[in-house]
XYZ file of C-alpha atoms in Angstrom:
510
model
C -6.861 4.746 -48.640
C -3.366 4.322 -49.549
C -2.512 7.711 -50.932
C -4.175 9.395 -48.266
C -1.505 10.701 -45.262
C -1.582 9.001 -42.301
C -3.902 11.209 -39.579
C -1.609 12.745 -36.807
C -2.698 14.228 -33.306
C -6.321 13.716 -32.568
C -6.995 12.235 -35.671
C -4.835 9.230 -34.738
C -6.671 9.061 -31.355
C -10.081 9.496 -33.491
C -9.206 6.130 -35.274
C -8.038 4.541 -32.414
C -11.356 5.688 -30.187
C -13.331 4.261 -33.895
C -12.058 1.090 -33.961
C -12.120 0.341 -30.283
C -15.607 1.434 -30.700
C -17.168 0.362 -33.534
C -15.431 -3.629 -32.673
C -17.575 -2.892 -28.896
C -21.063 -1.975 -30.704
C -19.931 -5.391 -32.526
C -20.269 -7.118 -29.022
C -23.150 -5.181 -27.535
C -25.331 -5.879 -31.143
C -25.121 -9.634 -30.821
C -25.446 -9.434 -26.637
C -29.163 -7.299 -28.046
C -29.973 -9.301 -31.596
C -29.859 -13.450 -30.749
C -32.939 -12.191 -28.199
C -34.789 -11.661 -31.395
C -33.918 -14.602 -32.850
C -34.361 -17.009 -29.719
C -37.877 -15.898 -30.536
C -38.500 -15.943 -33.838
C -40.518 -18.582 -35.353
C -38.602 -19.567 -38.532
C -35.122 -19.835 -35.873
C -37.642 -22.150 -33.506
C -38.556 -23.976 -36.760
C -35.343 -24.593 -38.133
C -33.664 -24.903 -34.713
C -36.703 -26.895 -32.710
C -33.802 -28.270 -30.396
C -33.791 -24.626 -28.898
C -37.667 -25.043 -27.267
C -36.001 -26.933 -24.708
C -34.625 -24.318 -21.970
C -31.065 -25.997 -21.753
C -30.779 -25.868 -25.343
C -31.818 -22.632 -25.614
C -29.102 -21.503 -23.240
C -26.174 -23.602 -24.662
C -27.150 -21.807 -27.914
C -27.121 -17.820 -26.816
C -24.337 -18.739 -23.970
C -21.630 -20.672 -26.463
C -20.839 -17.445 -28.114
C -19.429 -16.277 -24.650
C -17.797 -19.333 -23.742
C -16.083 -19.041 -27.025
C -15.090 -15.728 -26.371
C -13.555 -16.744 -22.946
C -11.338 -18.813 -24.646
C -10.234 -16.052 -27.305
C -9.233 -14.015 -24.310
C -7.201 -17.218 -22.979
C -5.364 -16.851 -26.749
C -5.097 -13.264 -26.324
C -3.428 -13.670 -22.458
C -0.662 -16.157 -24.158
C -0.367 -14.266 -27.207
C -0.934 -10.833 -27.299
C 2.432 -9.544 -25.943
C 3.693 -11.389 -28.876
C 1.169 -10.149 -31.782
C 1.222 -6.300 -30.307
C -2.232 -4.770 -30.390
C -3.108 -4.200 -33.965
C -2.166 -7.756 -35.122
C -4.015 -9.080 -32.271
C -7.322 -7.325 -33.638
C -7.196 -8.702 -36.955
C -6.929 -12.173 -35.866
C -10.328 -11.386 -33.646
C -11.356 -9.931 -37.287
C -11.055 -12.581 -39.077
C -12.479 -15.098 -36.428
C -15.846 -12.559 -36.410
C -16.389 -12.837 -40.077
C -16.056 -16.211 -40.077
C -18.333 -17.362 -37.122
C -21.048 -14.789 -38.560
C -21.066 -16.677 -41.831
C -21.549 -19.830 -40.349
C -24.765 -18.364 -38.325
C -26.288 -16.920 -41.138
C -26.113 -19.999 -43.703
C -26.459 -22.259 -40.900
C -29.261 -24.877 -40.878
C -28.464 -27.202 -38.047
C -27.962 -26.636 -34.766
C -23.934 -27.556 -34.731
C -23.404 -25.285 -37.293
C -25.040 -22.320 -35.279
C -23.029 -23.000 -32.136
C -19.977 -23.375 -33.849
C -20.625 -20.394 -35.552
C -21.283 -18.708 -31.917
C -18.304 -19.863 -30.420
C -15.833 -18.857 -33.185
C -17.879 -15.618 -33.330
C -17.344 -15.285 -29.644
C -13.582 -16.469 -29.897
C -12.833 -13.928 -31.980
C -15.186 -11.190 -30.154
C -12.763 -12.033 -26.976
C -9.418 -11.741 -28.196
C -10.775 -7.976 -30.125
C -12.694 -7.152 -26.164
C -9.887 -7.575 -24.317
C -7.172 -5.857 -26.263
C -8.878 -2.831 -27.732
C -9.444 -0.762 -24.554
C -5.838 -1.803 -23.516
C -4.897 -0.211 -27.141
C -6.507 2.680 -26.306
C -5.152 3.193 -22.791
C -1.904 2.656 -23.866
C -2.192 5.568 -26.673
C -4.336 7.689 -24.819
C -3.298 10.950 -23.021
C -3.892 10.427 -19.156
C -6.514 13.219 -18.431
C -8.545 12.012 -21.159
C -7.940 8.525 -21.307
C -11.272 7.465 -19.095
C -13.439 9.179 -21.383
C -11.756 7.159 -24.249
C -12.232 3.822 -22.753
C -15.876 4.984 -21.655
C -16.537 6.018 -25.041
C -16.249 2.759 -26.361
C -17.860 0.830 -24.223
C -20.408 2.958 -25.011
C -20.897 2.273 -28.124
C -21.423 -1.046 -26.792
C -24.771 -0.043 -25.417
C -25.194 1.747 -29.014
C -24.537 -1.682 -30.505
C -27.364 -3.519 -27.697
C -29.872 -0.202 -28.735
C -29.591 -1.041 -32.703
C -30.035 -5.174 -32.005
C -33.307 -4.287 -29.842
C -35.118 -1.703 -32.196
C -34.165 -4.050 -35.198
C -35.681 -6.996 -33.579
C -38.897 -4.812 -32.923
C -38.735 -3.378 -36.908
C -39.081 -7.238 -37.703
C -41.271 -8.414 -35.310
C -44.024 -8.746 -37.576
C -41.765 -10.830 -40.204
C -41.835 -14.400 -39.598
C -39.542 -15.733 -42.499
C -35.821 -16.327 -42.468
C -35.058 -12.935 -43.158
C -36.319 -12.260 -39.455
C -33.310 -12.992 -38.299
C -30.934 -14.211 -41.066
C -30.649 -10.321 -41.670
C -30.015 -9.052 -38.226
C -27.558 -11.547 -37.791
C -25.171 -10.945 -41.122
C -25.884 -7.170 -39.971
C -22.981 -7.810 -37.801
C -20.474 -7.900 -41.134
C -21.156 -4.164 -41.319
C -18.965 -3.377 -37.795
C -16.453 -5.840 -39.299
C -16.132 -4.025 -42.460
C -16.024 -0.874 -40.718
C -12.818 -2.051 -38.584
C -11.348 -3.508 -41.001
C -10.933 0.400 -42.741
C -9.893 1.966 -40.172
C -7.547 0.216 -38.554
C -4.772 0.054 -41.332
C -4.349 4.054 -40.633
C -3.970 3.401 -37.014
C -0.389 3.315 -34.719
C 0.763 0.385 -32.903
C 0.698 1.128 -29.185
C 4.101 3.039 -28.294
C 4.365 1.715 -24.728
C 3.857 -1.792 -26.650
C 7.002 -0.955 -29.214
C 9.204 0.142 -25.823
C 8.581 -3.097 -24.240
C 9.824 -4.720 -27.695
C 12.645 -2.450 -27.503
C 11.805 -0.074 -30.153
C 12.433 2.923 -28.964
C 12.726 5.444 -32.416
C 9.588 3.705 -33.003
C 7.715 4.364 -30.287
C 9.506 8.084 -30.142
C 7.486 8.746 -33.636
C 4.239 6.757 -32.588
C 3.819 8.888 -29.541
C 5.161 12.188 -31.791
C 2.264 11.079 -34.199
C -0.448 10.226 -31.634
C 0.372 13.608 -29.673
C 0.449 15.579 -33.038
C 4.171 16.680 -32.429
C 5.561 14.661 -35.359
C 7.747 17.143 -36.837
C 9.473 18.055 -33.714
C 10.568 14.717 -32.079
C 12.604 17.055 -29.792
C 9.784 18.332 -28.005
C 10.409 18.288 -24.488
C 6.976 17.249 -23.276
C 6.934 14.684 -25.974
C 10.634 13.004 -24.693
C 9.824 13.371 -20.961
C 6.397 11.506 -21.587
C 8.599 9.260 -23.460
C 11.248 8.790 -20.465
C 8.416 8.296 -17.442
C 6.957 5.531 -19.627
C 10.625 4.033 -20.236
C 11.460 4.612 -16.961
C 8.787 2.832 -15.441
C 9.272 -0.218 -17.937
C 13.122 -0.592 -16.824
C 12.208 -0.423 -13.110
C 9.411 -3.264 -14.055
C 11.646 -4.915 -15.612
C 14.459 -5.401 -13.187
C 11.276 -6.233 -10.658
C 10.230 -8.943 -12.730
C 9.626 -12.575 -11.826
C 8.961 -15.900 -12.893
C 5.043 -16.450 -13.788
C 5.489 -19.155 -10.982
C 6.318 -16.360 -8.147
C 4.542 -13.788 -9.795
C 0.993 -15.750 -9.369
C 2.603 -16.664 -5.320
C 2.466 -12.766 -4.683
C 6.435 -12.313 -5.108
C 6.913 -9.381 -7.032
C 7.294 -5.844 -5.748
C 4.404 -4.862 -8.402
C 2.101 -6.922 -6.448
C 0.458 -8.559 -10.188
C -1.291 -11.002 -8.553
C -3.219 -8.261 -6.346
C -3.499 -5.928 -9.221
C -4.776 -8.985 -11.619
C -7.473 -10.126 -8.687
C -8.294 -6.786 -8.643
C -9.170 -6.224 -12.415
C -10.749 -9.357 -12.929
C -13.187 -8.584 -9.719
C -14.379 -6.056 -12.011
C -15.551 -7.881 -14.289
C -17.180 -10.550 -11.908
C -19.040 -7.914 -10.449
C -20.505 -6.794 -13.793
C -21.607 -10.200 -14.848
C -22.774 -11.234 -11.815
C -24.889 -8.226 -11.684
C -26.362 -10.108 -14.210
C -27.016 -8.046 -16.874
C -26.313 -10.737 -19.446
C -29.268 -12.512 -18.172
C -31.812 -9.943 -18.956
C -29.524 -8.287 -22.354
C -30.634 -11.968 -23.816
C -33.754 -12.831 -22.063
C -35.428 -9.636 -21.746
C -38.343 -10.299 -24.251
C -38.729 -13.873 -23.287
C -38.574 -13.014 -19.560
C -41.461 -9.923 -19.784
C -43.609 -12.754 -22.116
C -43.088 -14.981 -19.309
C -42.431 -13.362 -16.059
C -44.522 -10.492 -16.699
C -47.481 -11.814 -19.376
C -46.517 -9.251 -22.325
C -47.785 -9.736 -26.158
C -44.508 -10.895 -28.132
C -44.632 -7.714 -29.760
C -44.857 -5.452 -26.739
C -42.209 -7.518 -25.540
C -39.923 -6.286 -28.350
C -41.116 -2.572 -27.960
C -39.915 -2.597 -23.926
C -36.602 -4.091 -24.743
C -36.359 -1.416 -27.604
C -37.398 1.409 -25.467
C -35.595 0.306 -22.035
C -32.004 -0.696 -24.604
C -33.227 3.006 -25.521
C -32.582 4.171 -21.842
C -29.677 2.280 -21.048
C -28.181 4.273 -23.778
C -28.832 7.525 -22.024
C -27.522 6.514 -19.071
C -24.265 5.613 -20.823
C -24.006 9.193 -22.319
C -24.536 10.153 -18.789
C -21.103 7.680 -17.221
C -19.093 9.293 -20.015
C -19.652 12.141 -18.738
C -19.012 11.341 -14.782
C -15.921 8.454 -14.990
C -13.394 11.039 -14.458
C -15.456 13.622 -12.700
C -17.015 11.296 -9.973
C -13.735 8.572 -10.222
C -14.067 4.983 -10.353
C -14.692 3.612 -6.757
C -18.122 6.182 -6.511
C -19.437 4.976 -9.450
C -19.072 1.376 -8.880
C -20.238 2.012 -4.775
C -23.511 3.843 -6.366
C -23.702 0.880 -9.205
C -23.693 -1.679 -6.380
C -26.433 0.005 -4.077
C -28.831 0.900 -7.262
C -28.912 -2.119 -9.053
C -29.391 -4.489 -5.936
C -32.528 -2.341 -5.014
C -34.330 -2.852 -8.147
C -33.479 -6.916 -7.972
C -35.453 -6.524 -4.623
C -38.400 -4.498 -5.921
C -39.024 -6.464 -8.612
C -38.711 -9.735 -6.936
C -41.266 -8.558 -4.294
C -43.586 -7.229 -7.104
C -43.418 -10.254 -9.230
C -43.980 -12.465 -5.655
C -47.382 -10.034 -5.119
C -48.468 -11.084 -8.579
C -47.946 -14.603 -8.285
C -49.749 -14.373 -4.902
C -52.893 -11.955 -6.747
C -52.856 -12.109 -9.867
C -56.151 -10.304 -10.257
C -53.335 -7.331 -9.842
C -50.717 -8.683 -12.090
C -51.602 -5.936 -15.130
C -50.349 -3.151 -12.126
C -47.749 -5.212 -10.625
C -46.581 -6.042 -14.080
C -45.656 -2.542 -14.769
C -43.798 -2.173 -11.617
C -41.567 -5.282 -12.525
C -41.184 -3.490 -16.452
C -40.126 -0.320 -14.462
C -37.721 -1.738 -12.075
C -35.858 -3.702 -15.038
C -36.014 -0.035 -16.896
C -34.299 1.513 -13.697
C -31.610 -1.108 -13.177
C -30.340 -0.549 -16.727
C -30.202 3.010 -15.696
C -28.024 2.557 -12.584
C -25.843 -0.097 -14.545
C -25.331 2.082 -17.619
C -24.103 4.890 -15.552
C -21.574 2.304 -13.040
C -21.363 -1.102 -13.582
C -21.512 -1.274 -17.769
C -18.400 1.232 -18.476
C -16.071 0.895 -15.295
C -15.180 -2.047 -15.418
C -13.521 -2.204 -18.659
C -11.781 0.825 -17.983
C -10.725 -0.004 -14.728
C -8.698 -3.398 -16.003
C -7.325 -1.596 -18.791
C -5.986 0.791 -16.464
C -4.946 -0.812 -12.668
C -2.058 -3.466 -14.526
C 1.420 -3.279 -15.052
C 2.495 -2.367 -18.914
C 4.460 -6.174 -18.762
C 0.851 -7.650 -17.402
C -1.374 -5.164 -19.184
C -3.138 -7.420 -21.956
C -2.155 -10.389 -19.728
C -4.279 -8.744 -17.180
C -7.124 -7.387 -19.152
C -7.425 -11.009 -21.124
C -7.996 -12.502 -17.684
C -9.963 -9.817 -16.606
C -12.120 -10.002 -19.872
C -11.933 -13.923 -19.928
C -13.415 -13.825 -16.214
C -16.622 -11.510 -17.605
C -17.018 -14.037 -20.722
C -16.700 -16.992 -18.024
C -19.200 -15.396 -15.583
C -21.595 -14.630 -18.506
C -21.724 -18.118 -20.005
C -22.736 -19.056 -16.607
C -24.980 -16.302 -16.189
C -26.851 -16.726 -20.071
C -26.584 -20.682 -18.992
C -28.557 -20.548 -16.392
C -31.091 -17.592 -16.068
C -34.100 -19.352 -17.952
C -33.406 -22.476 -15.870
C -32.898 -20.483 -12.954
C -36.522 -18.424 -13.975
C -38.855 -21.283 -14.610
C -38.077 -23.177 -11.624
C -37.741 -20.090 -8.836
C -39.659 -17.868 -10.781
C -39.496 -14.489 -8.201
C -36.977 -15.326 -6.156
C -34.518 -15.662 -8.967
C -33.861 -12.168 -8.651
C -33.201 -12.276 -4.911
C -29.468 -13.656 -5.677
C -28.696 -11.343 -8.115
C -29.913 -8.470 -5.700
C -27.369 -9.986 -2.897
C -25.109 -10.460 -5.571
C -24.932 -6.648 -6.055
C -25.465 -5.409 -2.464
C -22.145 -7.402 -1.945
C -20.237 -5.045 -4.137
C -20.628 -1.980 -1.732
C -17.933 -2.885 0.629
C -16.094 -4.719 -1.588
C -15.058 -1.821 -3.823
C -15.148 0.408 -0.498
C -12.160 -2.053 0.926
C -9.993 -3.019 -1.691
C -10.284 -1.109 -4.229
C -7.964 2.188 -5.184
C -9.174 5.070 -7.360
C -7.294 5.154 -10.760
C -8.508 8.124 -12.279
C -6.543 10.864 -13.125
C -3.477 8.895 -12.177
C -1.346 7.907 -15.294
C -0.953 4.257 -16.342
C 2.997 4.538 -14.776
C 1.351 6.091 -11.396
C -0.286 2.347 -10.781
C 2.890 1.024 -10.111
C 3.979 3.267 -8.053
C 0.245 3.027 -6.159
C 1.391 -0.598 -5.165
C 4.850 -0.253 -4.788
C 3.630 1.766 -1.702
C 0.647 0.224 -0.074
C 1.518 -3.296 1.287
C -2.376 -3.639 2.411
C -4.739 -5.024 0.703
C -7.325 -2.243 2.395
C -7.211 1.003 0.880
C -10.423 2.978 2.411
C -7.895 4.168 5.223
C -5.446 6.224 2.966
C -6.691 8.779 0.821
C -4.017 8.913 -1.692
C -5.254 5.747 -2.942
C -8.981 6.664 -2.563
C -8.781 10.394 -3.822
C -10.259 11.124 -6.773
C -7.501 13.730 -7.965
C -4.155 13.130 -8.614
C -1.633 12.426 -5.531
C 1.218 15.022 -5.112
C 3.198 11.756 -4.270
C 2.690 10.648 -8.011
C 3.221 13.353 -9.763
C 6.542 13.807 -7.718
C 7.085 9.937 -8.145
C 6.658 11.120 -11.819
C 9.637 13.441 -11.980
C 11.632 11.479 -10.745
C 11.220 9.057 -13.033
C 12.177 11.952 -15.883
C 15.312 12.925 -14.219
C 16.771 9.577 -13.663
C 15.650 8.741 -17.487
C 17.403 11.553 -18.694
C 20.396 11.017 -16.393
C 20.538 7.644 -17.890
C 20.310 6.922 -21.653
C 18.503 10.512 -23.205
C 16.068 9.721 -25.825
C-alpha cells in the first residue's frame, strides 16, 4: 500500500475507527468462541484435565489474567511507545498466543497460549479507544469509541453462530478452526494501521509540536492550510491545557495521596469503577458459560444450547446498534443508571424462576424458558449501558499526562474482575445453583446510586473540559451541581475553553 497517498480528513478517522474496531471484534470473538470449544468433544478429549470445573475455569479465565497484565505493560509503557507502537507490540503478542492454541496438544501449551493471547489483547484494549479519543473530534468522539466497542459484540455474534455452524462436527477442526479464525482480525490490523497518524495530543506531550500541527491538519482534512484558524486554536486549547497540566504535575507518590490540583487519583478511581461495574455485572460469566450454563441450569440439548447463545449474541448485537445511537444523545450517567436498574432485575427473575424449577420440576420445560428469556433481556439492557460506556467513559474522564495510564488501569481492573468472574461462575453455579445469580443482581442494583453520586457526565465536553470539570468541584458528589451532571455542554467550559486560546496565542503562537 506504499504508493497509495496517505487518507486525510475522515478517511484518517475511518482507519483509526477500523483498527480500533476490528482489534475489539478480536476480543469479543474469543470472549464468544472458547464457549464452543469448552464443549467440544475432541478439546475434552485432548484436554480431559478441563472436565474438572477448576480446570475448566483456569483454562477460559488465563487469557484475561494475561491480559491484565498486558495492561500493567501498557500503564508503564505506553507514554513511552505512543499509541501506534503500543498496538503492534499487542499484535505481535496475539499472533503468537493464537498459534500456540491452535497447534497446542497439552494443556500448558493452551494456557500459555491464552495468557500471551490475552497479554497482548490488553495492552491493544486499553490503548486503542484512548487512540481514538485522542484523534477524534469532540462532538463525535462517543460515537467513535461506541463504535468500536461495538464491534466487540460483532466479534462475540460471529464466535456464537460459528460454534453453532460446527456443532455437529466433532473432530479437531471443531474448534482448531474457530480458534486460528482469530489470525484474520490480526491480519486485518496489521493493514491498516501503517496508513494511520500517531495521536497529535500524544506528539505535544513529546514536544512535537509541527508534528502534531500536521497530524491534526491531516486528521481534520485541513492539511494544505496549516494556517487555518480553527485548526491552530484546536491546536492551542489542547497545548494549553497540557502546559497548565504540566506545571500542576506531581510526583506518582503525591499524585496516588490525592495531591494534585487535577485530582488523578479521583479521576483514575473513577474510570476504573467503570470497568468494575461492567465485570461485576458479570457478563463474562455467561459470554463463556452460556451454553454450558442453559445445558446445565436450564436442561437444553447441546445443540439448542448453541442456537440460544447464537440467537441471544444475535440480540445483544442489536442492542449495541441501539447505545451507538443514544451515548451522546442520552449522556453517560443515564445510560449506566438505566444499565444498573435493568440488568439487576433480570438476575432476580431468573434466580426466582430457576428456584421454582428446582422446587417443581414437573414445570421446569415453562420455567426454563423464562430463565432463557431473562438471560436474552439482560444482554439487551447491557448492550445498550453497561457493554459500551464504560470504555468510553475511561478513555475520556483522565488527564492527557494520565490518559493511557488511566485507561490501562481502568482496562487492567475489567481483565482483573473478569478472571475472577470466568474463575469462579461454574464453581459458583454447581454449588449455589439459583442463588448464584442473587449476587450478581445486588451487584448491579448497587450501581444506581453509585453512578447517581459520584459520577460527572462527560459527553459533549471535550477531553481538555475534564480538567477543568475537577479543577472546580472539590466534592466527590456531583448529583447536586448540574454543570457536572448536564448532559450538554457547560457555558463555563466552553468559556474555560477560550480562554485557554487567548492565553495560547498570547504566549508562544503556533
Amino acid at each position: 500500500m506504499g504508493y497509495l497517498p496517505p487518507p486525510t480528513g475522515k478517511w484518517q478517522l475511518v482507519c483509526l475507527t477500523l483498527t480500533n474496531s476490528v482489534s475489539l471484534a478480536h476480543f469479543g470473538y474469543d470472549q464468544g468462541i472458547f464457549a464452543g470449544a469448552l464443549i467440544s468433544p475432541d478439546f475434552i478429549a485432548t484436554f480431559p484435565e478441563t472436565k474438572d470445573p477448576a480446570v475448566s475455569g483456569i483454562t477460559s479465565s488465563c487469557f484475561s489474567l494475561g491480559a491484565f497484565f498486558g495492561c500493567l505493560a501498557s500503564f508503564l509503557l505506553g507514554d513511552r511507545l505512543g499509541r501506534k507502537k503500543a498496538i503492534y507490540a499487542g499484535l505481535t503478542m496475539n499472533v503468537v498466543g493464537v498459534v500456540l492454541q491452535v497447534a497446542g496438544y497439552h494443556l500448558p501449551q493452551m494456557i500459555v497460549g491464552r495468557l500471551l493471547n490475552g497479554f497482548g489483547m490488553g495492552v491493544i484494549s486499553s490503548t486503542c479507544p484512548v487512540f481514538v479519543a485522542e484523534a477524534s473530534p469532540s462532538h463525535i468522539r462517543g460515537k467513535l469509541v461506541v463504535l468500536g466497542s461495538l464491534c466487540n459484540t460483532v466479534g462475540f455474534c460471529v464466535a456464537n453462530w460459528m460454534n453453532y455452524a460446527f456443532f455437529d462436527d466433532n473432530g479437531p477442526f471443531q474448534w482448531r478452526f474457530p480458534l486460528a479464525f482469530q489470525l484474520v482480525f490480526s491480519a486485518i490490523v496489521a493493514v491498516i494501521l501503517p496508513v494511520t497518524v500517531e495521536s497529535p495530543r500524544w506528539l505535544l506531550m513529546q514536544g512535537r509540536l509541527h508534528e502534531a500541527q500536521v497530524v491534526l491538519a491531516r486528521l481534520r482534512g485541513t492539511e494544505h492550510d496549516l494556517d487555518d484558524t480553527k485548526l491552530n486554536d484546536e491546536l492551542r486549547s489542547i497545548q494549553k491545557a497540557l502546559q497548565d497540566e504540566q506545571e500542576a504535575r506531581v510526583s506518582i507518590g503525591d499524585t496516588l495521596l490525592g495531591r494534585d490540583s487535577l485530582r488523578n487519583l479521583h479521576r483514575l478511581v473513577l474510570s476504573c469503577g467503570t470497568q468494575l461495574m461492567q465485570q461485576f455485572s458479570a457478563v463474562n460469566a455467561l459470554s463463556y458459560y452460556l451454553p454450558t450454563l442453559l445445558i446445565e441450569s436450564v436442561g437444553v440439548s447441546s445443540a439448542y444450547a448453541r442456537l440460544l447463545a447464537g440467537a441471544n449474541a444475535s440480540l445483544y448485537l442489536g442492542a449495541a446498534f441501539i447505545c451507538l445511537v443514544l451515548i451522546d444523545r442520552v449522556g453517560r450517567r443515564r445510560l449506566m443508571m438505566y444499565g444498573s436498574v435493568g440488568t439487576g432485575s433480570c438476575y432476580l427473575v431468573a434466580a426466582i424462576t430457576l428456584r421454582e424449577a428446582d422446587l417443581h420440576p414437573e414445570q421446569k420445560a415453562g420455567l426454563g424458558k423464562a430463565t432463557v428469556a431473562m438471560f436474552f433481556l439482560y444482554y439487551f439492557c447491557y448492550g445498550t449501558s453497561f457493554a459500551k460506556v464504560p470504555w468510553v467513559y475511561n478513555s475520556e474522564i483522565n488527564s492527557l499526562g494520565w490518559r493511557v495510564r488511566g485507561a490501562a488501569a481502568a482496562t487492567a481492573t475489567n481483565w482483573m474482575s473478569g478472571f475472577v468472574i470466568v474463575q469462579f461462575t461454574k464453581v459458583g453455579v454447581d454449588n449455589l445453583g439459583w442463588a448464584f445469580y442473587l449476587l450478581f443482581a445486588g451487584f448491579c442494583w448497587s450501581y444506581l446510586p453509585i453512578v447517581f453520586l459520584f459520577y460527572p457526565e462527560t459527553s459533549h465536553r471535550t477531553l481538555e473540559d475534564m480538567d477543568e470539570i475537577f479543577k472546580r468541584c472539590g466534592s466527590l458528589l456531583v448529583f447536586r451541581d448540574t454543570a457536572l451532571t448536564q448532559r450538554s455542554r457547560p457555558q463555563a467550559l466552553v468559556e474555560a475553553e477560550q480562554r485557554r486560546i487567548r492565553e495560547a496565542s498570547a504566549g508562544t503562537p503556533v
